[in-house]
Amino acid sequence: MSIAIQSNAQSALLSSLDQATGALVQPFEYAISKRIKAFGKTTYRVQPTNAGATTPGTTLSWDLPKSGFIRSMTLKFEVECAADAANQLVIPATGFLNSIERVNIESSSRRILTMDRAAIMCAYSDLGKEQRDAFERGVGMHGKGSTKYTANQAASSANGTSIEVFMPLLLSCCDASNQSLQTGFLEPIRVSITWASSFNWARKREAGADTYADYSITLSRPELIVDSILLPPADEDATISANFGAGPLSSLVYDYESETDTNATMSALEAEGATIVKEIKSTACATDIYFWVEDDGAYASDLQLGVNRVPLPVESVSLSASGQTIYDQIPAQFLGCFGRRSLRDGFFGTAASGGYENASTDDDGEAGKSAYVYRLQIGLDNSKQFDSGALSLRELNSPTLTVKMARLSNTGFRRTSPNGVATRPVKMHVVIRKLGLQVVDSSSGRVTSLLSN
């Protein structure tokens, strides 16, 4: 007999645990514990109802066909610009995400889910590395695909030289299968995209020179790529009956709410980092509180381009409310130590500060990393597909976030920011990932948001 088996047989602890027979599992016994029936799948393209609405500040809309359960949606459009001798198109490291002001899911003109650009950045920072890489390639972040912007070359849809942009919509209905939009039953669902008020973040740079000037880009050929799950008619009817047969369905959903941006001025070079204070006005039940700081002003040099419209490093963060300190000057780069764990096994969960580009330079102060979109995590589990805890902001008195920016330095040592942002105006985004109750009428499929707190 194995010496390990003999030793285990003498263990008082293991003997006690073996008395809990209901919890015992024989891992080598074959059994099917969970199975999803086979289904159909289709990916199709939806054309907008107002295809010409692609200028700054306009809103573009798509009406989803009543077909299946929506699993994911991706916005696709093309960018065009004219040839300009000895010049090339340049954009900030956050890429063509800067084209977007807001994404909405609407039902009978009622907004039921929403994400603005700041919230999209927060959801992007939560993605795994493979998904982040795909997102970055799709929207041209961090110079990915920049060979398309070569000097003195026009980007034209007609000539097949336009820049194609793909942006997955990171809404909660595309995250958990039990929150998928059941378009066959729900009243008509509309997806709307509001473009940024200006496209002046796209500029041109003279080849071989640090010289910048305004450059006009246009957007064309927008469409929505939809991934849909199709069930056999009997299974779809059974699902609808299970969800709505007993009357209106109230379901727990999550959405994003952005606070009013807080403006500040960065410190001078080699000075202590600026402190930014924001009193949170939301009254929601928060599962996560995100924050990130950016310089979204005009840029006129390579140095300024490197820090423009991208997340900047933060030194520390505090959260206080009702006279108590909830987070006390936590070093921002170590927020992962205070983030989600799993409820039991697999104790260490997802790190709270996103990912770095590579391990050897993980905190070198280089602007633009997803790690510099920070989040204070309230939930207990590393899964975002169920509720594992929240903080009700409504009952708190003056919940206040205090953020100290990293010191500006030429050296690029740990916990420093690049000096291109010295003394420039910046803004801090605070985004609340919140819980809510959504109700679907069992007779009409009408969707309403019932309660946010």
XYZ file of C-alpha atoms in Angstrom:
453
model
C 0.000 0.000 0.000
C 1.149 3.537 -0.691
C 2.914 5.161 2.228
C 0.914 8.335 1.490
C -2.365 6.435 1.892
C -1.168 4.917 5.164
C -0.120 8.305 6.493
C -3.419 9.941 5.496
C -5.343 7.147 7.252
C -3.760 8.199 10.550
C -4.654 11.899 10.172
C -7.256 13.152 12.651
C -8.011 16.164 10.462
C -8.598 14.136 7.298
C -10.664 11.619 9.267
C -12.889 14.423 10.540
C -13.310 15.888 7.070
C -14.273 12.476 5.683
C -17.301 12.480 8.008
C -18.851 15.153 5.782
C -19.956 12.487 3.298
C -22.274 14.827 1.434
C -19.293 16.878 0.285
C -17.171 13.956 -0.879
C -16.482 13.761 -4.610
C -14.786 10.903 -6.416
C -12.911 12.712 -9.203
C -12.491 9.584 -11.320
C -16.184 8.724 -11.503
C -17.620 9.748 -14.855
C -20.675 11.985 -14.623
C -22.131 14.883 -16.604
C -22.771 17.550 -13.997
C -23.723 20.362 -16.387
C -24.421 20.524 -20.097
C -25.776 23.171 -22.449
C -27.863 21.878 -25.327
C -26.498 22.426 -28.814
C -27.618 25.642 -30.465
C -27.208 27.598 -33.648
C -25.006 30.632 -34.060
C -24.948 33.393 -36.616
C -22.966 36.589 -37.118
C -24.545 39.262 -39.260
C -24.042 42.910 -40.166
C -26.662 45.559 -39.424
C -26.749 48.817 -41.373
C -27.569 52.060 -39.533
C -30.926 53.759 -39.904
C -29.152 57.084 -40.552
C -25.885 56.178 -42.288
C -24.952 59.806 -42.902
C -24.656 60.661 -39.200
C -20.870 60.327 -38.983
C -19.835 63.920 -38.277
C -18.691 65.107 -34.838
C -21.478 65.351 -32.281
C -24.067 63.382 -34.259
C -25.770 60.155 -33.173
C -25.833 57.016 -35.308
C -28.466 54.326 -34.692
C -29.125 50.675 -35.498
C -32.360 48.751 -34.961
C -31.571 45.154 -34.049
C -33.455 42.405 -35.934
C -35.745 40.250 -33.777
C -33.595 37.175 -34.041
C -32.076 35.118 -31.234
C -30.071 36.048 -28.147
C -27.384 38.715 -28.673
C -23.983 37.576 -27.339
C -21.735 40.343 -28.641
C -21.752 43.445 -30.812
C -18.878 45.211 -32.557
C -18.906 48.666 -34.090
C -17.089 48.836 -37.417
C -16.338 51.993 -39.395
C -13.691 53.374 -41.744
C -11.497 56.459 -41.394
C -10.541 58.537 -44.405
C -8.152 61.440 -44.879
C -6.586 63.213 -47.839
C -2.977 62.823 -48.947
C -0.713 65.588 -47.709
C 2.800 65.816 -49.070
C 5.510 64.922 -46.534
C 2.939 64.606 -43.735
C 1.324 61.668 -42.007
C -1.678 61.137 -39.772
C -0.921 60.902 -36.037
C -3.315 60.002 -33.237
C -2.956 59.589 -29.445
C -2.151 56.173 -28.004
C -5.822 55.581 -27.181
C -6.432 55.406 -30.924
C -9.796 55.818 -32.619
C -11.607 55.182 -29.343
C -11.412 58.980 -29.170
C -14.059 59.069 -31.913
C -16.690 57.882 -29.433
C -18.565 59.994 -26.929
C -21.195 57.458 -25.781
C -22.790 54.079 -26.539
C -26.425 53.453 -25.580
C -28.824 50.512 -25.626
C -32.365 51.856 -25.969
C -35.863 50.405 -25.774
C -38.721 52.601 -27.080
C -36.424 55.636 -26.760
C -35.646 54.744 -23.121
C -31.975 54.305 -22.334
C -31.473 51.005 -20.498
C -27.673 50.643 -20.679
C -24.984 53.233 -21.358
C -21.223 53.690 -21.521
C -19.275 56.849 -22.303
C -15.639 56.939 -23.430
C -14.349 57.008 -19.837
C -16.425 53.929 -18.930
C -15.285 52.094 -22.063
C -11.673 52.659 -20.974
C -12.528 51.177 -17.557
C -14.157 48.084 -19.069
C -11.222 47.703 -21.489
C -8.754 47.746 -18.570
C -10.635 44.795 -17.020
C -10.129 42.563 -20.052
C -7.595 39.733 -20.108
C -4.397 40.284 -22.072
C -5.570 38.481 -25.214
C -8.833 40.423 -25.261
C -7.013 43.710 -24.557
C -4.643 43.056 -27.462
C -7.590 42.427 -29.797
C -9.337 45.587 -28.579
C -6.163 47.637 -29.068
C -5.658 46.323 -32.600
C -9.281 47.037 -33.428
C -9.174 50.704 -32.439
C -5.507 51.342 -33.302
C -4.267 51.899 -29.757
C -0.553 52.261 -28.921
C 0.349 52.629 -32.597
C -0.984 49.195 -33.559
C -1.660 49.337 -37.268
C 0.189 52.650 -37.594
C 1.813 51.514 -40.851
C -1.515 52.422 -42.435
C -0.838 56.078 -41.717
C 2.320 56.442 -43.847
C 3.322 59.875 -45.083
C 1.676 61.385 -48.135
C -0.840 58.545 -48.528
C -4.582 59.118 -48.734
C -6.961 56.916 -46.762
C -9.939 56.329 -49.017
C -12.805 53.816 -48.881
C -13.270 54.097 -52.648
C -9.631 53.120 -53.273
C -9.561 50.437 -50.617
C -6.966 52.324 -48.550
C -9.181 53.490 -45.683
C -8.370 52.653 -42.065
C -10.789 50.045 -40.723
C -11.742 50.365 -37.052
C -13.396 47.613 -34.985
C -14.590 48.314 -31.453
C -16.359 45.626 -29.372
C -19.198 47.054 -27.277
C -18.272 46.140 -23.697
C -21.788 46.418 -22.283
C -23.089 44.112 -19.544
C -25.534 42.461 -21.970
C -22.484 41.170 -23.876
C -20.817 39.802 -20.729
C -23.110 37.238 -19.054
C -25.275 34.895 -21.110
C -28.244 35.261 -18.742
C -28.232 39.013 -19.492
C -28.212 38.569 -23.275
C -30.783 40.598 -25.189
C -33.611 38.199 -26.135
C -34.530 40.105 -29.269
C -37.197 37.598 -30.328
C -39.302 38.513 -27.284
C -38.241 42.005 -26.223
C -39.751 45.107 -27.748
C -37.513 46.557 -30.507
C -33.976 47.289 -29.301
C -31.888 50.139 -30.686
C -28.125 50.642 -30.408
C -26.933 54.231 -30.717
C -23.433 55.693 -30.955
C -22.813 59.377 -30.282
C -19.606 60.608 -31.869
C -17.159 62.893 -30.057
C -17.851 66.606 -30.353
C -14.585 67.074 -32.256
C -12.066 64.967 -34.142
C -9.241 67.466 -33.552
C -7.267 64.815 -31.627
C -6.202 63.518 -35.061
C -3.388 65.696 -36.425
C -0.652 65.532 -39.040
C 3.085 65.429 -38.462
C 5.732 66.423 -40.965
C 7.931 63.445 -41.796
C 11.323 63.698 -40.060
C 10.341 66.775 -38.062
C 8.660 67.524 -34.754
C 6.093 69.751 -36.472
C 2.344 69.291 -36.022
C -0.695 70.855 -37.684
C -4.445 70.311 -37.925
C -5.630 67.508 -40.191
C -9.158 66.605 -41.176
C -10.447 63.028 -40.951
C -13.873 61.716 -41.911
C -15.718 58.561 -40.872
C -17.581 56.373 -43.349
C -19.304 53.003 -43.859
C -20.438 52.422 -40.266
C -22.064 49.107 -39.448
C -22.757 46.895 -36.468
C -21.484 43.301 -36.442
C -23.788 41.200 -34.253
C -23.081 37.731 -32.853
C -26.364 35.958 -32.106
C -27.300 32.601 -30.553
C -30.260 30.782 -32.127
C -32.179 28.145 -30.174
C -34.506 25.514 -31.653
C -38.098 26.903 -31.551
C -39.130 24.577 -28.713
C -36.113 25.558 -26.595
C -36.614 29.277 -27.262
C -40.280 29.012 -26.276
C -39.290 27.129 -23.115
C -36.708 29.794 -22.225
C -39.201 32.623 -22.732
C -41.775 30.708 -20.666
C -39.254 30.129 -17.858
C -38.279 33.803 -17.788
C -41.647 35.461 -18.332
C -44.337 32.827 -17.774
C -44.983 33.849 -14.164
C -45.311 37.565 -14.892
C -42.808 40.431 -15.293
C -39.173 39.403 -14.984
C -37.067 41.487 -12.604
C -33.378 40.869 -13.190
C -30.192 42.139 -11.594
C -28.016 44.005 -14.093
C -25.011 46.271 -13.909
C -24.362 49.522 -15.714
C -21.790 52.331 -15.689
C -22.264 55.856 -14.371
C -19.672 58.572 -14.946
C -19.196 61.403 -12.494
C -18.565 64.949 -13.673
C -14.883 65.233 -14.571
C -12.572 66.993 -12.114
C -10.108 69.467 -13.619
C -6.631 70.030 -12.204
C -3.135 71.207 -13.157
C -0.173 68.854 -13.134
C 2.814 69.730 -10.985
C 6.078 71.065 -12.306
C 9.026 68.830 -13.171
C 10.712 67.187 -10.129
C 7.983 68.535 -7.816
C 5.569 66.562 -5.676
C 2.668 65.201 -7.664
C -0.562 67.169 -7.826
C -3.471 66.146 -5.566
C -6.934 65.818 -7.120
C -10.016 65.636 -4.907
C -13.453 64.495 -6.084
C -16.637 64.279 -4.031
C -18.717 61.457 -5.511
C -22.314 62.505 -6.189
C -23.664 59.131 -7.309
C -26.247 57.463 -5.057
C -25.878 54.047 -6.692
C -24.892 50.665 -5.242
C -21.288 50.509 -6.444
C -19.495 47.234 -7.105
C -16.392 49.049 -8.426
C -15.159 52.633 -8.348
C -12.796 53.372 -11.242
C -10.647 56.453 -11.726
C -8.069 57.601 -14.241
C -6.406 60.881 -15.160
C -5.612 62.210 -18.619
C -4.358 65.277 -20.455
C -6.890 65.812 -23.245
C -5.650 69.213 -24.390
C -4.105 70.019 -27.761
C -0.655 68.642 -28.559
C 2.025 70.187 -30.752
C 5.097 67.996 -30.241
C 6.186 64.377 -29.985
C 6.589 64.792 -26.221
C 3.039 66.063 -25.773
C 1.613 63.408 -28.104
C 3.092 60.722 -25.852
C 0.971 61.843 -22.887
C -2.144 63.042 -24.695
C -5.552 61.472 -23.959
C -4.026 58.447 -22.195
C -4.113 57.234 -18.560
C -1.335 58.755 -16.432
C 0.380 57.112 -13.419
C -1.060 57.782 -9.957
C 0.971 57.637 -6.732
C -1.724 56.909 -4.123
C -5.472 56.967 -3.526
C -7.737 57.486 -0.513
C -11.500 57.104 -0.150
C -13.367 58.586 2.800
C -17.035 59.045 3.691
C -19.145 59.967 6.727
C -16.049 60.842 8.717
C -14.366 57.476 8.160
C -11.471 56.462 5.935
C -12.284 53.466 3.745
C -9.037 53.401 1.710
C -6.111 55.133 3.402
C -3.419 56.387 0.977
C -3.080 53.053 -0.784
C -0.147 52.988 -3.256
C -1.959 52.871 -6.573
C 0.432 50.412 -8.210
C -0.386 47.897 -5.470
C -4.174 48.171 -5.638
C -4.118 44.580 -6.894
C -3.256 43.495 -3.348
C -6.583 44.943 -2.166
C -8.717 43.675 -5.026
C -11.044 40.761 -5.522
C -10.362 37.284 -4.279
C -12.450 34.250 -5.075
C -15.001 33.145 -2.491
C -13.082 29.994 -1.564
C -10.556 28.064 -3.663
C -8.211 30.020 -5.920
C -7.803 32.691 -3.250
C -6.019 35.285 -5.351
C -8.219 36.760 -8.043
C -7.867 39.307 -10.789
C -5.394 42.114 -10.121
C -7.156 45.412 -9.608
C -4.954 47.620 -11.757
C -5.228 46.005 -15.165
C -2.208 44.811 -17.110
C 1.214 46.113 -18.077
C 2.807 45.862 -21.494
C 5.669 43.696 -20.275
C 7.058 42.516 -16.962
C 10.535 44.052 -17.285
C 9.186 47.632 -17.422
C 5.941 47.104 -15.551
C 5.867 50.476 -13.797
C 8.363 52.664 -15.593
C 5.997 55.641 -15.722
C 5.264 55.285 -19.443
C 1.846 56.844 -20.027
C -1.060 55.037 -21.599
C -0.970 51.617 -19.954
C -4.243 49.963 -19.024
C -2.707 49.522 -15.557
C -3.200 53.250 -15.025
C -6.969 52.852 -15.138
C -7.420 52.082 -11.441
C -10.346 50.500 -9.641
C -11.406 50.177 -6.035
C -13.115 46.804 -5.852
C -15.992 46.263 -3.477
C -17.020 42.719 -4.466
C -15.593 39.595 -2.841
C -15.195 37.424 -5.918
C -13.105 37.828 -9.059
C -16.079 36.973 -11.295
C -18.109 39.877 -12.667
C -21.002 37.668 -13.739
C -22.759 37.669 -10.373
C -23.166 40.041 -7.445
C -20.554 39.432 -4.727
C -21.031 42.634 -2.744
C -21.584 46.366 -3.195
C -21.306 49.711 -1.415
C -24.444 51.843 -1.187
C -23.301 55.399 -1.875
C -26.717 56.884 -1.152
C -26.390 56.538 2.616
C -22.838 57.895 2.770
C -22.106 61.501 3.651
C -19.768 63.187 1.131
C -17.883 60.148 -0.214
C -14.611 61.674 -1.381
C -11.841 60.288 -3.568
C -8.392 61.830 -3.051
C -5.798 60.998 -5.696
C -2.146 62.018 -5.605
C -0.446 61.998 -8.988
C 2.984 60.454 -9.501
C 6.030 62.720 -9.381
C 7.114 64.102 -12.764
C 10.670 63.223 -13.713
C 12.987 63.054 -16.726
C 14.512 59.837 -15.450
C 11.496 57.557 -15.787
C 12.207 55.776 -12.499
C 9.508 53.781 -10.772
C 6.336 55.679 -9.846
C 7.166 58.653 -12.033
C 5.292 60.232 -14.894
C 6.808 61.487 -18.157
C 7.658 65.169 -18.044
C 5.657 66.051 -21.169
C 2.596 66.644 -19.008
C 4.292 69.048 -16.561
C 2.096 72.044 -15.572
C -0.534 71.082 -18.160
C -4.253 70.958 -17.368
C -5.573 67.450 -16.803
C -8.897 65.906 -15.856
C -9.813 62.959 -13.642
C -12.568 60.568 -14.675
C -14.477 58.707 -11.949
C -16.740 55.889 -13.135
C -19.110 53.852 -10.962
C -19.936 50.296 -11.961
C -23.342 49.941 -10.341
C -26.072 47.399 -9.703
C -29.659 47.889 -10.800
C -32.952 46.101 -11.286
C -34.399 45.853 -14.779
C -37.979 44.751 -15.453
C -39.331 43.137 -18.626
C -43.106 43.076 -19.042
C -44.275 39.507 -19.687
C -46.930 40.495 -22.234
C -45.264 43.206 -24.306
C -41.515 42.663 -23.812
C -41.235 46.271 -22.669
C -37.951 46.920 -20.828
C -37.713 49.446 -18.000
C -35.068 50.249 -15.413
C -36.872 49.887 -12.102
C -34.358 50.633 -9.364
C -30.751 51.797 -9.144
C -30.721 52.208 -5.334
